[in-house]
Structures are given as C-alpha cells and as structure tokens.
Amino acid sequence: MRALEEKILKDGRVSGNDILKVDNFLNHQLDIAFLNEIGKEFKERFKDKKIDKILTIEASGIAIASIASQHFGSVPVVFAKKVESKNLDKDVYETKVYSFTKGKEYSVKVSKKYLNKDENILVIDDFLANGRAAIGLKDLVDQSEANLVGIGIVIEKGFQEGRELLETRGVRLESLAILDSIENGKINFRQL
Ligand code: 5GP
C-alpha cells in the first residue's frame, strides 16, 4: 500500500536495525483518517471472503480492527486480553505468547463466549515480526473450532520469521507494507 509506505517514511522512526516506531499514527497517537484507509485496504484484500468477526490483541490492534470492521459490515471485534483482569470470565481460551521486544512470555485470553465453532474469523494486528502474537491468535481460533480466514497485518518486518511460520501452517497472510530491511536508519520496502 503505497500511501502506507509514504506515511512510514514521513512519520516513522527507526530504532537500531530492527525496530520501527510509528507512535504518531498507529501505536500511541492515532491518525483516524489514515486508519480508515487501512481498513478499506483490508476489505479490498479480503473482499472474496465472508467474515463474521475480527479478532485482534490489545492494545494497538483494537483501534485498527475497530475501524476496519466498519468496512466489513461492522462485524464484531474481539480483542484478546494480555493484561490480567478480575472481570474476565473464568471460561476462557488461553495461549502463551513470547514477546521478543519485551523478552518475556505472557498469557493471552479470550472468553469462550466470543469465539464460536464455525465462525469465520479475520485476525488483524499492527506488526508482524517473529509471528508469535499471530500464532497465539491462531491458536485461540483453533481452540474454539472457528475458521481462521486469514491474517491482516499493517506492517510486516519481512526480515523476521513471522511469514514463514504462518505460511507453513497454511495461513493466508496479507500485509499492507513489508519492510525488507532497516540499514543505518534507512527503511527498504519489499517491491511487490
Ligand atoms: P511478533 O509476535 O510477530 O514477534 O511481534 C508482534 C508484536 O510485537 C506486534 O504486535 C508489536 O506490538 C510488537 N512489535 C514487533 N516489532 C515491532 C516494531 O518494529 N515496532 C513496533 N512498534 N512494534 C513491534
């Protein structure tokens, strides 16, 4: 998505050779008009599929998925919880996700009420790096016996192993921008 690549070049900040910070439109401040364009593009990529629900993970996925939902007929958005909460149902699907950015494993949960057998689920998230968050979300969908239609990612870091891990599991992956490398502060996009 050309507009996204331009936005990353204009507003993104690089940290070392592997982290891209997009706090001013995606991860902290939210550019709603731009997120709407992202939502439209996800719809275009998955227009051949019936989607009953969108699944994402807190926190950054929530805004992206919510705005995208409006382009899929305002289907419900469910977000997997990372933060321990007393209010969460006891009856949950649960999986473990290792975060390379935080250097620790955490538990991710969704109430069994909100993922149901045979529903068609689209997973949406902000970044794909080593694929652990995406595989965790796939695991939650598999536990519920719903169908994982595909995974939509805003920014994929193509130099990490996420895509390979998902494709070997037969997952359809659509990333709106793919970074091939970050070298000395310069971002190189994959030519599609
Ligand atoms: P994965 O599980 O694919 O290794 O990492 C995915 C998660 O890590 C994303 O949801 C995002 O929160 C975080 N992440 C990984 N790499 C980056 C990065 O370069 N920039 C930002 N902003 N987040 C990242």
GROMACS .gro file of N, CA, C and O in nm, residues 1-14 20-27 29-38 154-155 176-177 179 187 189:
model
  156
    1MET      N    1   0.087  -0.117   0.000
    1MET     CA    2   0.000   0.000   0.000
    1MET      C    3   0.091   0.123   0.000
    1MET      O    4   0.158   0.151   0.100
    2ARG      N    5   0.091   0.188  -0.116
    2ARG     CA    6   0.185   0.299  -0.139
    2ARG      C    7   0.173   0.410  -0.032
    2ARG      O    8   0.272   0.459   0.021
    3ALA      N    9   0.048   0.448  -0.001
    3ALA     CA   10   0.027   0.557   0.095
    3ALA      C   11   0.085   0.521   0.232
    3ALA      O   12   0.134   0.608   0.305
    4LEU      N   13   0.079   0.392   0.267
    4LEU     CA   14   0.134   0.349   0.396
    4LEU      C   15   0.287   0.357   0.394
    4LEU      O   16   0.349   0.402   0.491
    5GLU      N   17   0.347   0.316   0.284
    5GLU     CA   18   0.494   0.326   0.274
    5GLU      C   19   0.538   0.473   0.288
    5GLU      O   20   0.634   0.504   0.359
    6GLU      N   21   0.463   0.561   0.221
    6GLU     CA   22   0.498   0.705   0.230
    6GLU      C   23   0.482   0.757   0.372
    6GLU      O   24   0.563   0.834   0.422
    7LYS      N   25   0.375   0.711   0.438
    7LYS     CA   26   0.349   0.754   0.576
    7LYS      C   27   0.462   0.705   0.669
    7LYS      O   28   0.508   0.778   0.757
    8ILE      N   29   0.506   0.581   0.647
    8ILE     CA   30   0.614   0.526   0.731
    8ILE      C   31   0.742   0.607   0.709
    8ILE      O   32   0.812   0.642   0.805
    9LEU      N   33   0.770   0.639   0.583
    9LEU     CA   34   0.893   0.716   0.555
    9LEU      C   35   0.884   0.856   0.615
    9LEU      O   36   0.983   0.910   0.664
   10LYS      N   37   0.764   0.914   0.613
   10LYS     CA   38   0.747   1.051   0.663
   10LYS      C   39   0.744   1.054   0.817
   10LYS      O   40   0.812   1.137   0.878
   11ASP      N   41   0.668   0.965   0.877
   11ASP     CA   42   0.641   0.974   1.021
   11ASP      C   43   0.709   0.868   1.107
   11ASP      O   44   0.709   0.880   1.229
   12GLY      N   45   0.760   0.761   1.044
   12GLY     CA   46   0.820   0.653   1.123
   12GLY      C   47   0.958   0.690   1.174
   12GLY      O   48   1.026   0.776   1.117
   13ARG      N   49   0.998   0.627   1.284
   13ARG     CA   50   1.131   0.647   1.340
   13ARG      C   51   1.193   0.510   1.361
   13ARG      O   52   1.129   0.420   1.414
   14VAL      N   53   1.320   0.499   1.322
   14VAL     CA   54   1.387   0.371   1.333
   14VAL      C   55   1.467   0.365   1.463
   14VAL      O   56   1.524   0.465   1.506
   20LEU      N   57   1.087  -0.042   1.422
   20LEU     CA   58   1.028   0.076   1.360
   20LEU      C   59   0.925   0.133   1.457
   20LEU      O   60   0.837   0.060   1.504
   21LYS      N   61   0.938   0.261   1.486
   21LYS     CA   62   0.841   0.324   1.577
   21LYS      C   63   0.744   0.408   1.494
   21LYS      O   64   0.786   0.492   1.414
   22VAL      N   65   0.616   0.380   1.513
   22VAL     CA   66   0.513   0.456   1.441
   22VAL      C   67   0.411   0.508   1.543
   22VAL      O   68   0.290   0.500   1.523
   23ASP      N   69   0.465   0.563   1.651
   23ASP     CA   70   0.381   0.611   1.761
   23ASP      C   71   0.290   0.725   1.721
   23ASP      O   72   0.188   0.747   1.785
   24ASN      N   73   0.328   0.800   1.618
   24ASN     CA   74   0.245   0.918   1.591
   24ASN      C   75   0.128   0.892   1.499
   24ASN      O   76   0.048   0.981   1.477
   25PHE      N   77   0.113   0.769   1.447
   25PHE     CA   78  -0.014   0.742   1.378
   25PHE      C   79  -0.076   0.607   1.410
   25PHE      O   80  -0.194   0.586   1.386
   26LEU      N   81   0.002   0.515   1.472
   26LEU     CA   82  -0.052   0.379   1.491
   26LEU      C   83  -0.044   0.326   1.634
   26LEU      O   84  -0.133   0.255   1.678
   27ASN      N   85   0.064   0.358   1.704
   27ASN     CA   86   0.086   0.292   1.833
   27ASN      C   87   0.066   0.379   1.957
   27ASN      O   88   0.077   0.328   2.069
   29GLN      N   89  -0.043   0.795   1.936
   29GLN     CA   90  -0.142   0.883   1.873
   29GLN      C   91  -0.199   0.806   1.753
   29GLN      O   92  -0.127   0.733   1.686
   30LEU      N   93  -0.330   0.826   1.729
   30LEU     CA   94  -0.394   0.754   1.619
   30LEU      C   95  -0.441   0.850   1.511
   30LEU      O   96  -0.513   0.946   1.542
   31ASP      N   97  -0.401   0.823   1.387
   31ASP     CA   98  -0.447   0.904   1.274
   31ASP      C   99  -0.571   0.835   1.217
   31ASP      O  100  -0.562   0.738   1.142
   32ILE      N  101  -0.687   0.884   1.258
   32ILE     CA  102  -0.812   0.813   1.228
   32ILE      C  103  -0.842   0.810   1.079
   32ILE      O  104  -0.884   0.707   1.025
   33ALA      N  105  -0.820   0.921   1.010
   33ALA     CA  106  -0.847   0.922   0.866
   33ALA      C  107  -0.757   0.820   0.796
   33ALA      O  108  -0.799   0.748   0.705
   34PHE      N  109  -0.633   0.811   0.843
   34PHE     CA  110  -0.542   0.715   0.780
   34PHE      C  111  -0.579   0.571   0.817
   34PHE      O  112  -0.575   0.481   0.732
   35LEU      N  113  -0.620   0.551   0.942
   35LEU     CA  114  -0.664   0.415   0.982
   35LEU      C  115  -0.785   0.372   0.900
   35LEU      O  116  -0.803   0.254   0.870
   36ASN      N  117  -0.866   0.471   0.860
   36ASN     CA  118  -0.981   0.438   0.776
   36ASN      C  119  -0.935   0.387   0.639
   36ASN      O  120  -0.993   0.293   0.584
   37GLU      N  121  -0.829   0.446   0.586
   37GLU     CA  122  -0.774   0.398   0.457
   37GLU      C  123  -0.718   0.257   0.473
   37GLU      O  124  -0.731   0.172   0.384
   38ILE      N  125  -0.657   0.231   0.588
   38ILE     CA  126  -0.604   0.097   0.617
   38ILE      C  127  -0.719  -0.004   0.623
   38ILE      O  128  -0.712  -0.113   0.566
  154VAL      N  129  -0.071  -0.466   0.939
  154VAL     CA  130  -0.042  -0.334   0.883
  154VAL      C  131   0.104  -0.331   0.836
  154VAL      O  132   0.132  -0.302   0.720
  155ILE      N  133   0.199  -0.362   0.925
  155ILE     CA  134   0.341  -0.354   0.888
  155ILE      C  135   0.411  -0.487   0.920
  155ILE      O  136   0.417  -0.529   1.037
  176LEU      N  137   0.009  -0.497   0.460
  176LEU     CA  138  -0.011  -0.378   0.377
  176LEU      C  139   0.122  -0.310   0.342
  176LEU      O  140   0.131  -0.240   0.242
  177ALA      N  141   0.223  -0.330   0.425
  177ALA     CA  142   0.359  -0.283   0.391
  177ALA      C  143   0.456  -0.388   0.444
  177ALA      O  144   0.438  -0.440   0.555
  179LEU      N  145   0.861  -0.453   0.519
  179LEU     CA  146   0.997  -0.399   0.526
  179LEU      C  147   1.095  -0.512   0.498
  179LEU      O  148   1.090  -0.616   0.563
  187ILE      N  149   1.499   0.267   0.567
  187ILE     CA  150   1.399   0.160   0.555
  187ILE      C  151   1.389   0.118   0.408
  187ILE      O  152   1.369   0.203   0.321
  189PHE      N  153   1.168  -0.112   0.150
  189PHE     CA  154   1.043  -0.188   0.137
  189PHE      C  155   1.059  -0.297   0.034
  189PHE      O  156   1.133  -0.283  -0.063
   0.00000   0.00000   0.00000
